[in-house]
Amino acid sequence: MNESDTLPVPRGHASRGIALWRHWSVPLIWLALLLALTFGMSQLEALLRLIEPDTRQVLYQRTSLATLLGQHVFVVAVASVLAIVLGVGGAIAVTRPAGRDFLPLVAQVASIGQTFPPVAVLALAVPALGFGTLPIIVALLLYGLLPIVRNTLAGLSGIDPGVHEAARGMGMTRGQILRQVELPLAAPVIFAGIRTSVTINIATAAIGATVGASNLGDPIISGIVNGNTAYIVQGALLIGLLAITVDSTFERLLWRPMTG
Amino acid sequence: MTTERCSPNWVLLCLMSAGLLAWLTLEAVSIAPNRLVAGTPHRAHEVHGWWAALLAGLPMLGVMVLAWRPGTRRLQAALALVVGLLVAMPLWLATAVMALADPDIPQARLGIGASLWLLLFLWLLVLIELRTRLNLSRAFGWLLLLPVVFAWWLSLSFWLEPLALYREYQGRSDQFASAIAYHLTLVGAAVGASLLLGIVLALCMRRYAGMRKAGFGLLNVVQTIPSLALFGLLLAPLAWLSARFDWLASMGVSGIGWAPAWLALVGYSLLPMVRNTYVALEGVAPAVIESARGMGMSRRQTFLQVRLPLALPVVLEGVRITTVQAIGLTAVAALIGAGGLGTFIFQGLGQAAMDLVLLGALPIIGLALVADALLGALAERLRHGGTP
């Protein structure tokens, strides 16, 4: 889809730039804040000292915050990409004639599974897979699949059967119908599912710091264990900013100008 | 008898062949002399021998045969077989205890192995599949689990004392009961507060459009912030407040404990609650309101006797969503000392005691499923039942 479809863009390069800026300004500002805090936390030492006046160490220095942010994003990205591929792929497979037998079960599991608390899923992954990054990625993947599968199924089944017939009447093959009709029509609903999934994954990954992954949850856990509120604030601020940045990016991606 | 010509049910065939494979190849149980040592694994055929293992696999084969030509009768028979299998699992474990437990080591622990966990999961999937194919109601699905629960209870109280999970429970049965009570109290307090606050906010939003936009925007941001971060962000200001104001401290408010947990839970619960209440109140058809007014009802009467009852199922849906969500989030709140079942999870993770982790995680999943089922059934009832 090209940009001018989604943006109320007047002609000319300069104004196009302004429109683009207006469209993306919110996530960009959050991103700038996130990066500024990640790399410049040491500038805030005086402020953090206000929170923990009696502690010698107020800056979390076991690992650099940038590394932790990178690892957090990496784990969430790997799990989410796998969840998107498997979830959308699986939902497409069970809505084709060959896989239709599996549709009721997959739909039921996707809806029942969402009742499971993410922490519990994470906790169950550890006995099965051990400590470290792998169980977290698997738990995030499994849990992240559910909203994606559910929304993809909803999006695909929400398409008017008349549209199908019209497409077939035009002589489109099954593959063409899927790529050119079904997926574009279902895209907004699928994206909403991906957004939910990624948001949950960012939060669950942080809890993963308790099972031996190193990410932005680390300063929080270490702050709780050592009674150092300054550590907790650093980790919490960065995780919060990361979540808001990603969420507002999705919001802009999904934004349609026809709301007015 | 009519011969039903229909194609095989591939779902059942796949699930059951995976189950058979797991049963015959993966470890079924492990036995350890005490809590610290890793157990020695035993596969099913290493417990009672090959013949017994194959015999125990027969019902699964039976389901596969029935699934080949799945008429209604045959699916019902398959359903009976699966419930039978689920009932048999704890009984089989009891026989495994008798075969493997060494009477000289009274502290021996029996761990449930990968194959049994996998079978449990696959059989529950089969149950869901059969329930869907046979168009059975959700309530009936729950009823089917009653004999299974009874079998577990029976085995646990008589023969399964060495089960590692049960040993963990016995070591802290008082703690366990109070953890569940505390967990539910925290969830109830948070959901109750957010219900009241949510209704007030939704009513305000209906009146003032500006508040609607700002309110939903703010609640959306709160909902986006990861739980661990929100608990952490509340910790500092609450610690500061309790240090400044003695009456807060005397109420038990501090940076850790129930106060930040409760506040965060209310914050998370507000968005679904307000959204559902708002949508529900707005969703009542204008014609209904008009006819109520035409009948001479006052504004107040219209609201209390028409709009609110009609909106109730959707509001209850909000209560369901927030309750399930809060049960999970309260588990995370154990990290900041709020107590509840999450304590077992994080203690277990800290001591690498996986059975303790399970002791926390399984009841949390159970509570979430039960809350979801009960509140869902209640909403369904209100929707169809004769509310005034």
PDB file of N, CA, C and O in Angstrom, chain A residues 101-102 104-105 108-109 112 115-117 119-120 123-124 126-127 131 199 202-203 206-207 210-211 220-221 224 229 232-233 236 239-240 243-244 247, chain B residues 10-11 14-15 125 128-129 131-133 138 221 224 226 228-229 232-233 235-236 324 328 332 335-336 345-346 349 354 357-358 364-365 368-369 372:
ATOM      1  N   ASP A 101     -10.932 -29.696   8.743  1.00  0.00           N
ATOM      2  CA  ASP A 101     -11.253 -30.585   9.873  1.00  0.00           C
ATOM      3  C   ASP A 101     -10.755 -30.010  11.193  1.00  0.00           C
ATOM      4  O   ASP A 101     -11.364 -30.213  12.229  1.00  0.00           O
ATOM      5  N   PHE A 102      -9.612 -29.311  11.125  1.00  0.00           N
ATOM      6  CA  PHE A 102      -8.975 -28.854  12.356  1.00  0.00           C
ATOM      7  C   PHE A 102      -9.535 -27.515  12.841  1.00  0.00           C
ATOM      8  O   PHE A 102      -9.191 -27.067  13.911  1.00  0.00           O
ATOM      9  N   PRO A 104     -12.529 -26.292  14.005  1.00  0.00           N
ATOM     10  CA  PRO A 104     -13.219 -26.105  15.296  1.00  0.00           C
ATOM     11  C   PRO A 104     -12.271 -26.213  16.482  1.00  0.00           C
ATOM     12  O   PRO A 104     -12.322 -25.388  17.399  1.00  0.00           O
ATOM     13  N   LEU A 105     -11.369 -27.208  16.439  1.00  0.00           N
ATOM     14  CA  LEU A 105     -10.463 -27.402  17.570  1.00  0.00           C
ATOM     15  C   LEU A 105      -9.529 -26.215  17.726  1.00  0.00           C
ATOM     16  O   LEU A 105      -9.345 -25.687  18.828  1.00  0.00           O
ATOM     17  N   GLN A 108     -11.346 -23.237  19.136  1.00  0.00           N
ATOM     18  CA  GLN A 108     -11.629 -23.415  20.566  1.00  0.00           C
ATOM     19  C   GLN A 108     -10.378 -23.209  21.408  1.00  0.00           C
ATOM     20  O   GLN A 108     -10.403 -22.534  22.426  1.00  0.00           O
ATOM     21  N   VAL A 109      -9.277 -23.848  20.960  1.00  0.00           N
ATOM     22  CA  VAL A 109      -8.050 -23.753  21.740  1.00  0.00           C
ATOM     23  C   VAL A 109      -7.560 -22.314  21.790  1.00  0.00           C
ATOM     24  O   VAL A 109      -7.119 -21.826  22.837  1.00  0.00           O
ATOM     25  N   ILE A 112      -9.841 -20.664  24.399  1.00  0.00           N
ATOM     26  CA  ILE A 112      -9.651 -21.139  25.780  1.00  0.00           C
ATOM     27  C   ILE A 112      -8.251 -20.777  26.263  1.00  0.00           C
ATOM     28  O   ILE A 112      -8.063 -20.359  27.402  1.00  0.00           O
ATOM     29  N   THR A 115      -7.386 -17.682  28.181  1.00  0.00           N
ATOM     30  CA  THR A 115      -7.736 -17.586  29.597  1.00  0.00           C
ATOM     31  C   THR A 115      -6.522 -17.864  30.480  1.00  0.00           C
ATOM     32  O   THR A 115      -6.458 -17.405  31.604  1.00  0.00           O
ATOM     33  N   PHE A 116      -5.552 -18.637  29.948  1.00  0.00           N
ATOM     34  CA  PHE A 116      -4.363 -18.968  30.732  1.00  0.00           C
ATOM     35  C   PHE A 116      -3.563 -17.696  30.982  1.00  0.00           C
ATOM     36  O   PHE A 116      -3.243 -16.980  30.048  1.00  0.00           O
ATOM     37  N   PRO A 117      -3.222 -17.424  32.248  1.00  0.00           N
ATOM     38  CA  PRO A 117      -2.389 -16.254  32.516  1.00  0.00           C
ATOM     39  C   PRO A 117      -0.988 -16.450  31.924  1.00  0.00           C
ATOM     40  O   PRO A 117      -0.425 -17.537  32.045  1.00  0.00           O
ATOM     41  N   VAL A 119       1.883 -15.502  32.943  1.00  0.00           N
ATOM     42  CA  VAL A 119       2.886 -15.909  33.942  1.00  0.00           C
ATOM     43  C   VAL A 119       2.864 -17.411  34.129  1.00  0.00           C
ATOM     44  O   VAL A 119       3.914 -18.052  34.276  1.00  0.00           O
ATOM     45  N   ALA A 120       1.656 -17.980  34.168  1.00  0.00           N
ATOM     46  CA  ALA A 120       1.541 -19.406  34.397  1.00  0.00           C
ATOM     47  C   ALA A 120       2.161 -20.176  33.235  1.00  0.00           C
ATOM     48  O   ALA A 120       2.841 -21.176  33.427  1.00  0.00           O
ATOM     49  N   ALA A 123       5.775 -20.014  33.658  1.00  0.00           N
ATOM     50  CA  ALA A 123       6.207 -20.887  34.748  1.00  0.00           C
ATOM     51  C   ALA A 123       6.190 -22.347  34.320  1.00  0.00           C
ATOM     52  O   ALA A 123       7.032 -23.131  34.737  1.00  0.00           O
ATOM     53  N   LEU A 124       5.233 -22.729  33.476  1.00  0.00           N
ATOM     54  CA  LEU A 124       5.161 -24.118  33.033  1.00  0.00           C
ATOM     55  C   LEU A 124       6.252 -24.434  32.019  1.00  0.00           C
ATOM     56  O   LEU A 124       6.667 -25.582  31.879  1.00  0.00           O
ATOM     57  N   VAL A 126       9.302 -23.553  32.173  1.00  0.00           N
ATOM     58  CA  VAL A 126      10.598 -23.798  32.817  1.00  0.00           C
ATOM     59  C   VAL A 126      10.821 -25.273  33.176  1.00  0.00           C
ATOM     60  O   VAL A 126      11.865 -25.831  32.841  1.00  0.00           O
ATOM     61  N   PRO A 127       9.835 -25.941  33.837  1.00  0.00           N
ATOM     62  CA  PRO A 127      10.062 -27.365  34.092  1.00  0.00           C
ATOM     63  C   PRO A 127      10.291 -28.151  32.802  1.00  0.00           C
ATOM     64  O   PRO A 127      11.053 -29.102  32.769  1.00  0.00           O
ATOM     65  N   PHE A 131      15.975 -23.388  32.548  1.00  0.00           N
ATOM     66  CA  PHE A 131      16.107 -21.937  32.687  1.00  0.00           C
ATOM     67  C   PHE A 131      16.767 -21.346  31.450  1.00  0.00           C
ATOM     68  O   PHE A 131      17.333 -22.064  30.638  1.00  0.00           O
ATOM     69  N   THR A 199       2.281  -6.679  22.499  1.00  0.00           N
ATOM     70  CA  THR A 199       2.167  -5.982  23.784  1.00  0.00           C
ATOM     71  C   THR A 199       2.299  -6.957  24.943  1.00  0.00           C
ATOM     72  O   THR A 199       3.036  -6.711  25.900  1.00  0.00           O
ATOM     73  N   ILE A 202       5.970  -8.220  25.311  1.00  0.00           N
ATOM     74  CA  ILE A 202       6.914  -7.302  25.956  1.00  0.00           C
ATOM     75  C   ILE A 202       6.783  -7.423  27.473  1.00  0.00           C
ATOM     76  O   ILE A 202       7.770  -7.477  28.197  1.00  0.00           O
ATOM     77  N   ALA A 203       5.534  -7.505  27.946  1.00  0.00           N
ATOM     78  CA  ALA A 203       5.310  -7.597  29.390  1.00  0.00           C
ATOM     79  C   ALA A 203       5.784  -8.931  29.945  1.00  0.00           C
ATOM     80  O   ALA A 203       6.422  -8.991  30.992  1.00  0.00           O
ATOM     81  N   ALA A 206       9.564  -9.402  30.298  1.00  0.00           N
ATOM     82  CA  ALA A 206      10.146  -8.749  31.470  1.00  0.00           C
ATOM     83  C   ALA A 206      10.090  -9.683  32.676  1.00  0.00           C
ATOM     84  O   ALA A 206      11.046  -9.773  33.447  1.00  0.00           O
ATOM     85  N   ILE A 207       8.968 -10.416  32.821  1.00  0.00           N
ATOM     86  CA  ILE A 207       8.862 -11.357  33.933  1.00  0.00           C
ATOM     87  C   ILE A 207       9.865 -12.484  33.744  1.00  0.00           C
ATOM     88  O   ILE A 207      10.315 -13.112  34.700  1.00  0.00           O
ATOM     89  N   THR A 210      12.976 -13.415  35.808  1.00  0.00           N
ATOM     90  CA  THR A 210      13.014 -14.290  36.984  1.00  0.00           C
ATOM     91  C   THR A 210      13.427 -15.709  36.628  1.00  0.00           C
ATOM     92  O   THR A 210      13.738 -16.489  37.513  1.00  0.00           O
ATOM     93  N   VAL A 211      13.373 -16.076  35.354  1.00  0.00           N
ATOM     94  CA  VAL A 211      13.774 -17.432  34.996  1.00  0.00           C
ATOM     95  C   VAL A 211      15.093 -17.431  34.231  1.00  0.00           C
ATOM     96  O   VAL A 211      15.373 -18.323  33.453  1.00  0.00           O
ATOM     97  N   ILE A 220      14.712  -4.442  37.559  1.00  0.00           N
ATOM     98  CA  ILE A 220      13.565  -4.464  38.470  1.00  0.00           C
ATOM     99  C   ILE A 220      13.721  -5.592  39.480  1.00  0.00           C
ATOM    100  O   ILE A 220      13.611  -5.394  40.697  1.00  0.00           O
ATOM    101  N   ILE A 221      13.995  -6.800  38.973  1.00  0.00           N
ATOM    102  CA  ILE A 221      14.124  -7.949  39.871  1.00  0.00           C
ATOM    103  C   ILE A 221      15.279  -7.720  40.847  1.00  0.00           C
ATOM    104  O   ILE A 221      15.151  -7.930  42.061  1.00  0.00           O
ATOM    105  N   ILE A 224      14.278  -5.319  43.452  1.00  0.00           N
ATOM    106  CA  ILE A 224      13.385  -5.895  44.460  1.00  0.00           C
ATOM    107  C   ILE A 224      14.196  -6.732  45.441  1.00  0.00           C
ATOM    108  O   ILE A 224      14.031  -6.638  46.663  1.00  0.00           O
ATOM    109  N   THR A 229      15.237   0.879  45.220  1.00  0.00           N
ATOM    110  CA  THR A 229      14.146   1.398  44.405  1.00  0.00           C
ATOM    111  C   THR A 229      14.649   2.087  43.140  1.00  0.00           C
ATOM    112  O   THR A 229      13.959   2.097  42.121  1.00  0.00           O
ATOM    113  N   ILE A 232      14.763  -0.275  40.358  1.00  0.00           N
ATOM    114  CA  ILE A 232      13.414  -0.623  39.903  1.00  0.00           C
ATOM    115  C   ILE A 232      12.882   0.459  38.974  1.00  0.00           C
ATOM    116  O   ILE A 232      12.343   0.176  37.905  1.00  0.00           O
ATOM    117  N   VAL A 233      13.085   1.720  39.382  1.00  0.00           N
ATOM    118  CA  VAL A 233      12.566   2.823  38.575  1.00  0.00           C
ATOM    119  C   VAL A 233      13.209   2.826  37.189  1.00  0.00           C
ATOM    120  O   VAL A 233      12.528   3.008  36.172  1.00  0.00           O
ATOM    121  N   ALA A 236      11.718  -0.076  35.177  1.00  0.00           N
ATOM    122  CA  ALA A 236      10.296   0.135  34.913  1.00  0.00           C
ATOM    123  C   ALA A 236      10.076   1.226  33.879  1.00  0.00           C
ATOM    124  O   ALA A 236       9.249   1.085  32.966  1.00  0.00           O
ATOM    125  N   ILE A 239      11.023  -0.197  30.376  1.00  0.00           N
ATOM    126  CA  ILE A 239      10.047  -1.167  29.855  1.00  0.00           C
ATOM    127  C   ILE A 239       8.758  -0.456  29.457  1.00  0.00           C
ATOM    128  O   ILE A 239       8.186  -0.708  28.398  1.00  0.00           O
ATOM    129  N   GLY A 240       8.309   0.467  30.327  1.00  0.00           N
ATOM    130  CA  GLY A 240       7.101   1.217  30.013  1.00  0.00           C
ATOM    131  C   GLY A 240       7.246   1.974  28.701  1.00  0.00           C
ATOM    132  O   GLY A 240       6.368   1.920  27.839  1.00  0.00           O
ATOM    133  N   ALA A 243       7.186  -0.368  25.699  1.00  0.00           N
ATOM    134  CA  ALA A 243       5.835  -0.831  25.387  1.00  0.00           C
ATOM    135  C   ALA A 243       5.032   0.263  24.694  1.00  0.00           C
ATOM    136  O   ALA A 243       4.340   0.020  23.698  1.00  0.00           O
ATOM    137  N   ILE A 244       5.137   1.490  25.213  1.00  0.00           N
ATOM    138  CA  ILE A 244       4.347   2.580  24.633  1.00  0.00           C
ATOM    139  C   ILE A 244       4.851   2.902  23.222  1.00  0.00           C
ATOM    140  O   ILE A 244       4.058   3.144  22.309  1.00  0.00           O
ATOM    141  N   ASP A 247       3.562   0.168  20.933  1.00  0.00           N
ATOM    142  CA  ASP A 247       2.114   0.246  20.776  1.00  0.00           C
ATOM    143  C   ASP A 247       1.698   1.442  19.932  1.00  0.00           C
ATOM    144  O   ASP A 247       0.818   1.341  19.076  1.00  0.00           O
TER     145      ASP A 247
ATOM    146  N   TRP B  10      -9.746 -36.693  11.035  1.00  0.00           N
ATOM    147  CA  TRP B  10      -8.287 -36.686  11.070  1.00  0.00           C
ATOM    148  C   TRP B  10      -7.748 -36.068  12.345  1.00  0.00           C
ATOM    149  O   TRP B  10      -6.642 -36.389  12.778  1.00  0.00           O
ATOM    150  N   VAL B  11      -8.546 -35.171  12.939  1.00  0.00           N
ATOM    151  CA  VAL B  11      -8.082 -34.534  14.170  1.00  0.00           C
ATOM    152  C   VAL B  11      -7.851 -35.582  15.244  1.00  0.00           C
ATOM    153  O   VAL B  11      -6.780 -35.669  15.850  1.00  0.00           O
ATOM    154  N   CYS B  14      -4.909 -37.892  14.420  1.00  0.00           N
ATOM    155  CA  CYS B  14      -3.592 -37.268  14.664  1.00  0.00           C
ATOM    156  C   CYS B  14      -3.303 -37.205  16.161  1.00  0.00           C
ATOM    157  O   CYS B  14      -2.223 -37.606  16.612  1.00  0.00           O
ATOM    158  N   LEU B  15      -4.281 -36.679  16.936  1.00  0.00           N
ATOM    159  CA  LEU B  15      -4.049 -36.491  18.370  1.00  0.00           C
ATOM    160  C   LEU B  15      -3.744 -37.823  19.045  1.00  0.00           C
ATOM    161  O   LEU B  15      -2.823 -37.939  19.850  1.00  0.00           O
ATOM    162  N   LEU B 125      -7.556 -32.027  24.602  1.00  0.00           N
ATOM    163  CA  LEU B 125      -7.863 -31.539  23.254  1.00  0.00           C
ATOM    164  C   LEU B 125      -8.897 -32.443  22.587  1.00  0.00           C
ATOM    165  O   LEU B 125      -9.838 -31.969  21.944  1.00  0.00           O
ATOM    166  N   ILE B 128     -12.239 -31.655  23.911  1.00  0.00           N
ATOM    167  CA  ILE B 128     -12.793 -30.429  23.326  1.00  0.00           C
ATOM    168  C   ILE B 128     -13.299 -30.706  21.910  1.00  0.00           C
ATOM    169  O   ILE B 128     -14.395 -30.279  21.523  1.00  0.00           O
ATOM    170  N   GLU B 129     -12.497 -31.449  21.151  1.00  0.00           N
ATOM    171  CA  GLU B 129     -12.891 -31.767  19.774  1.00  0.00           C
ATOM    172  C   GLU B 129     -14.206 -32.540  19.759  1.00  0.00           C
ATOM    173  O   GLU B 129     -15.127 -32.224  19.002  1.00  0.00           O
ATOM    174  N   ARG B 131     -16.466 -32.682  22.100  1.00  0.00           N
ATOM    175  CA  ARG B 131     -17.558 -31.847  22.595  1.00  0.00           C
ATOM    176  C   ARG B 131     -18.083 -30.957  21.470  1.00  0.00           C
ATOM    177  O   ARG B 131     -19.283 -30.764  21.325  1.00  0.00           O
ATOM    178  N   THR B 132     -17.165 -30.409  20.668  1.00  0.00           N
ATOM    179  CA  THR B 132     -17.584 -29.554  19.564  1.00  0.00           C
ATOM    180  C   THR B 132     -18.327 -30.356  18.504  1.00  0.00           C
ATOM    181  O   THR B 132     -19.373 -29.940  18.004  1.00  0.00           O
ATOM    182  N   ARG B 133     -17.776 -31.539  18.149  1.00  0.00           N
ATOM    183  CA  ARG B 133     -18.395 -32.351  17.087  1.00  0.00           C
ATOM    184  C   ARG B 133     -19.778 -32.829  17.504  1.00  0.00           C
ATOM    185  O   ARG B 133     -20.662 -32.980  16.677  1.00  0.00           O
ATOM    186  N   ARG B 138     -21.093 -26.281  26.942  1.00  0.00           N
ATOM    187  CA  ARG B 138     -19.910 -26.102  27.762  1.00  0.00           C
ATOM    188  C   ARG B 138     -20.104 -26.709  29.150  1.00  0.00           C
ATOM    189  O   ARG B 138     -19.210 -27.336  29.692  1.00  0.00           O
ATOM    190  N   VAL B 221      -3.111   3.852  27.704  1.00  0.00           N
ATOM    191  CA  VAL B 221      -1.680   3.890  28.024  1.00  0.00           C
ATOM    192  C   VAL B 221      -1.389   2.989  29.216  1.00  0.00           C
ATOM    193  O   VAL B 221      -0.447   2.196  29.206  1.00  0.00           O
ATOM    194  N   THR B 224      -1.252  -0.532  28.350  1.00  0.00           N
ATOM    195  CA  THR B 224      -0.088  -0.902  27.541  1.00  0.00           C
ATOM    196  C   THR B 224       1.142  -1.175  28.397  1.00  0.00           C
ATOM    197  O   THR B 224       1.978  -1.982  28.036  1.00  0.00           O
ATOM    198  N   PRO B 226       3.674  -2.704  30.746  1.00  0.00           N
ATOM    199  CA  PRO B 226       3.811  -4.059  31.280  1.00  0.00           C
ATOM    200  C   PRO B 226       3.635  -4.090  32.792  1.00  0.00           C
ATOM    201  O   PRO B 226       3.996  -3.143  33.493  1.00  0.00           O
ATOM    202  N   LEU B 228       5.006  -5.719  35.306  1.00  0.00           N
ATOM    203  CA  LEU B 228       6.162  -5.601  36.183  1.00  0.00           C
ATOM    204  C   LEU B 228       6.596  -4.134  36.286  1.00  0.00           C
ATOM    205  O   LEU B 228       6.938  -3.640  37.365  1.00  0.00           O
ATOM    206  N   ALA B 229       6.533  -3.406  35.162  1.00  0.00           N
ATOM    207  CA  ALA B 229       6.933  -1.999  35.150  1.00  0.00           C
ATOM    208  C   ALA B 229       5.962  -1.152  35.959  1.00  0.00           C
ATOM    209  O   ALA B 229       6.369  -0.264  36.712  1.00  0.00           O
ATOM    210  N   GLY B 232       6.513  -1.606  39.531  1.00  0.00           N
ATOM    211  CA  GLY B 232       7.744  -0.920  39.897  1.00  0.00           C
ATOM    212  C   GLY B 232       7.560   0.583  39.985  1.00  0.00           C
ATOM    213  O   GLY B 232       8.065   1.235  40.905  1.00  0.00           O
ATOM    214  N   LEU B 233       6.797   1.141  39.034  1.00  0.00           N
ATOM    215  CA  LEU B 233       6.612   2.591  39.016  1.00  0.00           C
ATOM    216  C   LEU B 233       5.763   3.056  40.192  1.00  0.00           C
ATOM    217  O   LEU B 233       5.893   4.182  40.661  1.00  0.00           O
ATOM    218  N   LEU B 235       5.834   1.635  43.091  1.00  0.00           N
ATOM    219  CA  LEU B 235       6.568   1.342  44.313  1.00  0.00           C
ATOM    220  C   LEU B 235       7.187   2.594  44.939  1.00  0.00           C
ATOM    221  O   LEU B 235       7.005   2.856  46.129  1.00  0.00           O
ATOM    222  N   ALA B 236       7.870   3.383  44.100  1.00  0.00           N
ATOM    223  CA  ALA B 236       8.572   4.550  44.644  1.00  0.00           C
ATOM    224  C   ALA B 236       7.613   5.577  45.257  1.00  0.00           C
ATOM    225  O   ALA B 236       7.772   5.951  46.419  1.00  0.00           O
ATOM    226  N   VAL B 324     -10.426 -12.531  34.978  1.00  0.00           N
ATOM    227  CA  VAL B 324      -9.430 -13.469  34.449  1.00  0.00           C
ATOM    228  C   VAL B 324      -8.062 -12.793  34.368  1.00  0.00           C
ATOM    229  O   VAL B 324      -7.037 -13.346  34.770  1.00  0.00           O
ATOM    230  N   GLY B 328      -4.295 -13.518  36.749  1.00  0.00           N
ATOM    231  CA  GLY B 328      -2.927 -13.663  36.247  1.00  0.00           C
ATOM    232  C   GLY B 328      -1.998 -12.585  36.774  1.00  0.00           C
ATOM    233  O   GLY B 328      -0.860 -12.858  37.147  1.00  0.00           O
ATOM    234  N   VAL B 332       1.830 -12.103  39.241  1.00  0.00           N
ATOM    235  CA  VAL B 332       3.044 -11.308  39.044  1.00  0.00           C
ATOM    236  C   VAL B 332       3.305 -10.446  40.270  1.00  0.00           C
ATOM    237  O   VAL B 332       4.451 -10.215  40.667  1.00  0.00           O
ATOM    238  N   LEU B 335       5.821 -10.868  43.131  1.00  0.00           N
ATOM    239  CA  LEU B 335       7.207 -10.387  43.057  1.00  0.00           C
ATOM    240  C   LEU B 335       7.428  -9.166  43.943  1.00  0.00           C
ATOM    241  O   LEU B 335       8.522  -8.960  44.453  1.00  0.00           O
ATOM    242  N   ILE B 336       6.409  -8.322  44.094  1.00  0.00           N
ATOM    243  CA  ILE B 336       6.582  -7.155  44.947  1.00  0.00           C
ATOM    244  C   ILE B 336       5.976  -7.405  46.320  1.00  0.00           C
ATOM    245  O   ILE B 336       5.547  -6.488  47.011  1.00  0.00           O
ATOM    246  N   ILE B 345       5.182 -19.816  42.794  1.00  0.00           N
ATOM    247  CA  ILE B 345       5.879 -19.846  41.500  1.00  0.00           C
ATOM    248  C   ILE B 345       7.283 -19.278  41.660  1.00  0.00           C
ATOM    249  O   ILE B 345       8.275 -19.905  41.281  1.00  0.00           O
ATOM    250  N   PHE B 346       7.384 -18.084  42.258  1.00  0.00           N
ATOM    251  CA  PHE B 346       8.684 -17.426  42.292  1.00  0.00           C
ATOM    252  C   PHE B 346       9.617 -18.065  43.317  1.00  0.00           C
ATOM    253  O   PHE B 346      10.818 -18.133  43.089  1.00  0.00           O
ATOM    254  N   LEU B 349      10.847 -21.110  41.460  1.00  0.00           N
ATOM    255  CA  LEU B 349      11.846 -20.752  40.457  1.00  0.00           C
ATOM    256  C   LEU B 349      13.179 -20.433  41.137  1.00  0.00           C
ATOM    257  O   LEU B 349      14.238 -20.794  40.644  1.00  0.00           O
ATOM    258  N   MET B 354      10.747 -27.492  40.759  1.00  0.00           N
ATOM    259  CA  MET B 354       9.712 -27.369  39.738  1.00  0.00           C
ATOM    260  C   MET B 354       8.322 -27.747  40.233  1.00  0.00           C
ATOM    261  O   MET B 354       7.327 -27.225  39.754  1.00  0.00           O
ATOM    262  N   VAL B 357       6.774 -24.780  41.677  1.00  0.00           N
ATOM    263  CA  VAL B 357       6.294 -23.902  40.602  1.00  0.00           C
ATOM    264  C   VAL B 357       4.919 -24.370  40.138  1.00  0.00           C
ATOM    265  O   VAL B 357       3.983 -23.571  39.989  1.00  0.00           O
ATOM    266  N   LEU B 358       4.803 -25.688  39.951  1.00  0.00           N
ATOM    267  CA  LEU B 358       3.520 -26.238  39.499  1.00  0.00           C
ATOM    268  C   LEU B 358       2.429 -25.992  40.529  1.00  0.00           C
ATOM    269  O   LEU B 358       1.287 -25.706  40.176  1.00  0.00           O
ATOM    270  N   ILE B 364      -3.521 -21.422  39.588  1.00  0.00           N
ATOM    271  CA  ILE B 364      -3.811 -20.141  38.944  1.00  0.00           C
ATOM    272  C   ILE B 364      -4.557 -20.368  37.637  1.00  0.00           C
ATOM    273  O   ILE B 364      -5.571 -19.711  37.345  1.00  0.00           O
ATOM    274  N   ILE B 365      -4.065 -21.340  36.855  1.00  0.00           N
ATOM    275  CA  ILE B 365      -4.759 -21.662  35.604  1.00  0.00           C
ATOM    276  C   ILE B 365      -6.171 -22.152  35.909  1.00  0.00           C
ATOM    277  O   ILE B 365      -7.143 -21.738  35.265  1.00  0.00           O
ATOM    278  N   ALA B 368      -8.415 -19.277  36.862  1.00  0.00           N
ATOM    279  CA  ALA B 368      -8.760 -18.457  35.690  1.00  0.00           C
ATOM    280  C   ALA B 368      -9.828 -19.154  34.859  1.00  0.00           C
ATOM    281  O   ALA B 368     -10.802 -18.531  34.422  1.00  0.00           O
ATOM    282  N   LEU B 369      -9.670 -20.470  34.655  1.00  0.00           N
ATOM    283  CA  LEU B 369     -10.647 -21.203  33.838  1.00  0.00           C
ATOM    284  C   LEU B 369     -12.016 -21.230  34.513  1.00  0.00           C
ATOM    285  O   LEU B 369     -13.042 -21.023  33.856  1.00  0.00           O
ATOM    286  N   ASP B 372     -13.628 -17.804  34.401  1.00  0.00           N
ATOM    287  CA  ASP B 372     -14.080 -17.550  33.037  1.00  0.00           C
ATOM    288  C   ASP B 372     -15.382 -18.298  32.764  1.00  0.00           C
ATOM    289  O   ASP B 372     -16.339 -17.732  32.240  1.00  0.00           O
TER     290      ASP B 372
END
